[in-house]
XYZ file of C-alpha atoms in Angstrom:
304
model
C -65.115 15.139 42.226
C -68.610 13.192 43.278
C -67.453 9.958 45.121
C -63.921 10.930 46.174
C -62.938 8.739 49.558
C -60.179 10.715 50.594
C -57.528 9.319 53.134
C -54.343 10.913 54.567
C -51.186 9.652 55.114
C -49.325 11.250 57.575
C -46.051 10.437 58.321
C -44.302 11.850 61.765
C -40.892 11.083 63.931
C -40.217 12.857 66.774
C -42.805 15.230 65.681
C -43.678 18.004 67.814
C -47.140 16.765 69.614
C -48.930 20.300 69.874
C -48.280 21.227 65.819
C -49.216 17.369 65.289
C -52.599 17.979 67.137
C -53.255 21.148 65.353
C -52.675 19.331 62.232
C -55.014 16.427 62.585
C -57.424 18.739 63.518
C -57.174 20.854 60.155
C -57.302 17.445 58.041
C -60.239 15.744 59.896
C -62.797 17.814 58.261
C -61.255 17.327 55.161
C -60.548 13.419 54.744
C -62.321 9.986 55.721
C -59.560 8.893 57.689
C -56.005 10.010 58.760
C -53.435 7.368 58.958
C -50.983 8.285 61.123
C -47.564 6.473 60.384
C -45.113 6.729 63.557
C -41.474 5.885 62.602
C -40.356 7.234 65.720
C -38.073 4.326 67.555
C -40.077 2.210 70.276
C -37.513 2.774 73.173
C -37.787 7.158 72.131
C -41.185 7.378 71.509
C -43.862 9.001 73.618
C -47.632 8.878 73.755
C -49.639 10.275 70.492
C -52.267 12.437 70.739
C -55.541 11.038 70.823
C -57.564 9.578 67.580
C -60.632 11.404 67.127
C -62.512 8.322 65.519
C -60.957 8.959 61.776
C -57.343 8.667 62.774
C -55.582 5.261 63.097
C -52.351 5.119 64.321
C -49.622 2.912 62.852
C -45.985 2.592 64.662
C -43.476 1.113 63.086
C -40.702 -1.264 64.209
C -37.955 1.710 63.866
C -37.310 4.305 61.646
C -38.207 2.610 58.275
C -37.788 6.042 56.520
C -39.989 8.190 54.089
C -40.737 6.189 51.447
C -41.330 2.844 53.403
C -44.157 5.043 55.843
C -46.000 6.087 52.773
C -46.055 2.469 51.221
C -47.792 1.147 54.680
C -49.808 4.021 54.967
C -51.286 3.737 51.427
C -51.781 0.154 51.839
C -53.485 1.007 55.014
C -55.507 3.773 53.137
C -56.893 1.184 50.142
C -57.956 -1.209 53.339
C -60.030 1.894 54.043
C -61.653 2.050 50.816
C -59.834 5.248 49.458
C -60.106 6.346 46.073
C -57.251 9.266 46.779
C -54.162 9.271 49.101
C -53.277 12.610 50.800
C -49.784 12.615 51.685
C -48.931 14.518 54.154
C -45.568 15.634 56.592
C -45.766 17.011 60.419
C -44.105 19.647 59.386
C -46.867 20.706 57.188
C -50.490 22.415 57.752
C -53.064 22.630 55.218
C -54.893 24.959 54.643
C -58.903 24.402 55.699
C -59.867 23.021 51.817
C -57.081 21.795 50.432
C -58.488 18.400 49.875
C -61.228 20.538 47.857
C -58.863 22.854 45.877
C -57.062 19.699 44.717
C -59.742 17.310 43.920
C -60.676 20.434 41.885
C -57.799 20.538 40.291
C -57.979 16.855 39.088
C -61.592 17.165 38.175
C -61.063 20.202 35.803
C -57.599 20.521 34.051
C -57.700 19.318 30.584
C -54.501 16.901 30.539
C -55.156 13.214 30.522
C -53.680 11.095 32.365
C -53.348 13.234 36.115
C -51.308 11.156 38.327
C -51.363 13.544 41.034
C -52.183 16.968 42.138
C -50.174 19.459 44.760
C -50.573 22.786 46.627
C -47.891 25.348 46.444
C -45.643 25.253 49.285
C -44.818 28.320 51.344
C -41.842 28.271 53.722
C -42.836 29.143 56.944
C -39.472 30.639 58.016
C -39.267 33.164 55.271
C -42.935 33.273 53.679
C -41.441 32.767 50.642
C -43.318 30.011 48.128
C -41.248 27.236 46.657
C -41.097 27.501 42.552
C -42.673 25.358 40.253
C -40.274 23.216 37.878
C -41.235 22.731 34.538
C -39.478 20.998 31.383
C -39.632 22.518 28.031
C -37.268 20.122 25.742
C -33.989 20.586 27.233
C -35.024 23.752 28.784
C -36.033 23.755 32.451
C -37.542 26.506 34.182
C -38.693 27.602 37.399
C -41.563 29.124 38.393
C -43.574 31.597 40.640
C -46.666 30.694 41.143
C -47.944 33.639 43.238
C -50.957 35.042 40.670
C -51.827 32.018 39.276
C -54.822 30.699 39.559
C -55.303 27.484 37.064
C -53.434 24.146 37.849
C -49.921 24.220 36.225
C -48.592 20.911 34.784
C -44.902 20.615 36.426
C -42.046 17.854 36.486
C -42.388 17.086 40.373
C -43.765 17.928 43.570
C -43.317 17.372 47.032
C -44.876 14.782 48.648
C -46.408 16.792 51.734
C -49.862 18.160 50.334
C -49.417 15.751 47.084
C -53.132 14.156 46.038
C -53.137 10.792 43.892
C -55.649 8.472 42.892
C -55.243 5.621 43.975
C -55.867 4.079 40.321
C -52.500 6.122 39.682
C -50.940 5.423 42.130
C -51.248 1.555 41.199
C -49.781 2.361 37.618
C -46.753 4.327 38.514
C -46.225 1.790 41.789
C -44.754 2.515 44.995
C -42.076 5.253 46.526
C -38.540 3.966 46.182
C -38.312 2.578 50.017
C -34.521 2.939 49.813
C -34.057 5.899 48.946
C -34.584 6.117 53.031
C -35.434 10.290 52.632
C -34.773 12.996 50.144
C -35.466 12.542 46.696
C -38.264 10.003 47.016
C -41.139 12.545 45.648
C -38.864 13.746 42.604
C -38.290 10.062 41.668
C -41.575 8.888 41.896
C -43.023 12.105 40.113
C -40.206 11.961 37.040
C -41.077 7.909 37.122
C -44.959 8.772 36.067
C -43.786 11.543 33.490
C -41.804 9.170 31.700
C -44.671 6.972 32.107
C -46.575 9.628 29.775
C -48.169 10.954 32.909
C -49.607 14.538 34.530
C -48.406 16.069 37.831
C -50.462 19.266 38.710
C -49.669 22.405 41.326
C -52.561 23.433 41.814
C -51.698 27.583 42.930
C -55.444 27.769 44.441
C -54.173 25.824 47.330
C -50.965 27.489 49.449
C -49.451 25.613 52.234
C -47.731 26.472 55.256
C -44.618 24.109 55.213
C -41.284 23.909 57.083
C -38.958 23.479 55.231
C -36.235 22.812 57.987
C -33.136 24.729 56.402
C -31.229 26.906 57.742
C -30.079 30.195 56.161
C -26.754 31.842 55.490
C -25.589 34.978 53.089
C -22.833 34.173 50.285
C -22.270 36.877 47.607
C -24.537 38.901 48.562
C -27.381 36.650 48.352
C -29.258 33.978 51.337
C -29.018 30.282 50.721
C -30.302 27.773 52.514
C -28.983 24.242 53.430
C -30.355 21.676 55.573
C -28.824 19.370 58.431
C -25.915 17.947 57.394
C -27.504 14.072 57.205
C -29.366 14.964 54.508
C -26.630 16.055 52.233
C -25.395 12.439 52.687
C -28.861 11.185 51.203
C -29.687 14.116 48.580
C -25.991 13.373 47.096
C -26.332 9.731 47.281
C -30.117 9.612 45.914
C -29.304 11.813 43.356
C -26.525 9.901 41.893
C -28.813 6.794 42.250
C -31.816 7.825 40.416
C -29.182 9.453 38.026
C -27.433 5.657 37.351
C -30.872 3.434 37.847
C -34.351 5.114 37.960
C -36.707 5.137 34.958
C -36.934 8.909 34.462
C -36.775 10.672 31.670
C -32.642 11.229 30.449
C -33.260 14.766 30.354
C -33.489 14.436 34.114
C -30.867 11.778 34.533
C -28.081 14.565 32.986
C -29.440 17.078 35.160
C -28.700 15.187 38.619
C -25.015 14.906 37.259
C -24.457 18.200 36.567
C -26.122 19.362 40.060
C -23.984 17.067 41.825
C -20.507 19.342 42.545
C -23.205 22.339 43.229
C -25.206 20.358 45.836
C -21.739 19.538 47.625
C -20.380 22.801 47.404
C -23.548 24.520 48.972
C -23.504 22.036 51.839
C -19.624 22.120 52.437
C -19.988 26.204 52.475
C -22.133 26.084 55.919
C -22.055 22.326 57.976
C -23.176 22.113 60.991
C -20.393 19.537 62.580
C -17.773 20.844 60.649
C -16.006 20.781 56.739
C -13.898 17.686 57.081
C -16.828 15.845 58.697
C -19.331 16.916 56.134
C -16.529 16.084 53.166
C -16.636 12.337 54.563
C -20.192 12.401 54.565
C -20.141 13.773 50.548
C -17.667 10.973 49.872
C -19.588 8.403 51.334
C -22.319 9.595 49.656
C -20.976 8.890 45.811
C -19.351 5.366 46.924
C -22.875 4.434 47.822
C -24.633 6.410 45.066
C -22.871 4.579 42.713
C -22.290 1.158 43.899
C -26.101 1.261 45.568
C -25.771 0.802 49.057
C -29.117 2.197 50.258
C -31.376 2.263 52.828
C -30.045 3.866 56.189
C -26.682 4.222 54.611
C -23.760 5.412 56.922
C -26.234 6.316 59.310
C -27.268 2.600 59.524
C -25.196 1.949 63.234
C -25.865 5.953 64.593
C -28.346 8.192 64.825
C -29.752 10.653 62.143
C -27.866 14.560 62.774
């Protein structure tokens, strides 16, 4: 795509300094300018490794969570004269032309109206990729991408490796800053579908990505869960975009029914314990529903 100005967003807290180098270093090839937003706490956080001339580095009063960080940083990108955001997590490394795989993928797929374009994610853990969801009426399936080579119109992506216009970006408007973490991307993807919009995974492009679950076997088979804060906000977030978000209904009945599942996989395997984790799940709904956001329970303690 002839005069792309790429800029990444990269969001980090606490983030491990020598996989944060090594990640600058893949994007800086690939991008006019890395913004680096730090929502590490003042009083915890420690020196940054050094800009290279394309990285700016943004720190943030405290932990203003996911959604917030990319808001700043994609202001901070347009300043810059971007035409595309790259969003991007520390816990993520792109491959060497990923920014070139996905402007591809924009350039050539035949839908209208592409709001934004994705690799495939591969878990870094167990090598496995993550599957593609796609909507057909009321049926929704999932998908393995490994073969494919064409972009694949899906229903959401996540936002580490996620490409947007910045035209696009300025239709659908920004990530749902209280949402905090967990289930930002989904909302803001299933808000431009019901806009009539295109989100692409683009199978050319495979990222290393970690995830940050941990595994267990159940019946025979390995699940995976992740720290026990973020049931608190996948419960809650789902039950909120369920109640208030403009997505598609389809979508809205399918965070309901996932509900008792979600809680059930995270009470199976906590990591402080069942009848801590079931006050977390409880809090969770009260808020879902009556729309206390933002930091939530955690608002007064720290995130674990």
């Amino acid at each position: 795509m002839t005069g792309a100005r790429v800029v990444a967003v990269v969001v980090t807290y606490h983030p491990r300094y020598a996989a944060l180098q090594v990640l600058l270093d893949r994007l800086a090839p690939q991008v006019a300018h890395t913004v680096v937003i730090d929502n590490t706490p003042p009083a915890e956080r420690r020196p940054h490794p050094s800009a290279r001339g394309k990285e700016v580095l943004i720190a943030q009063p405290d932990n203003l969570g996911i959604g917030a960080a990319h808001n700043a940083g994609i202001a901070h990108a347009r300043a810059l004269g971007a035409t595309h955001v790259l969003l991007m997590d520390q816990d993520s490394l792109p491959p060497e032309h990923l920014v070139a795989h996905l402007l591809a993928a924009l350039d050539t797929a035949a839908q209208p109206g592409i709001t934004a374009a994705g690799p495939v994610c591969q878990d870094v853990k167990t090598g496995r990729s993550t599957l593609l969801i796609q909507r057909f009426g009321l049926r929704i399936r999932r998908v393995c991408a490994d073969g494919w080579v064409e972009p694949l119109p899906v229903e959401y992506l996540p936002a580490s490796g996620m490409l947007i216009p910045l035209a696009m970006w300025e239709r659908v408007g920004p990530m749902r800053a209280e949402y905090f973490i967990d289930r930002v991307d989904v909302e803001w993807c299933l808000r431009a579908r019901k806009l009539g919009f295109t989100v692409l995974a683009a199978p050319s492009a495979v990222m290393q990505h970690d995830l940050g679950q941990r595994a267990f076997r159940c019946l025979g088979r390995t699940m995976y869960v992740g720290r026990d804060f973020r049931a608190y906000f996948h419960v809650r977030n789902s039950l909120a975009m369920s109640l208030r978000a403009c997505i598609p209904w389809v979508w809205r009945l399918d965070q309901w029914v996932k509900i008792v599942p979600y809680a059930l996989l995270y009470l199976l395997q906590p990591e402080h314990g069942r009848l801590r984790m079931a006050g977390l799940l409880c809090r969770a709904v009260w808020d879902g529903v009556w729309a206390h956001m933002g930091r939530g329970v955690f608002t007064n303690r720290p995130l674990r």
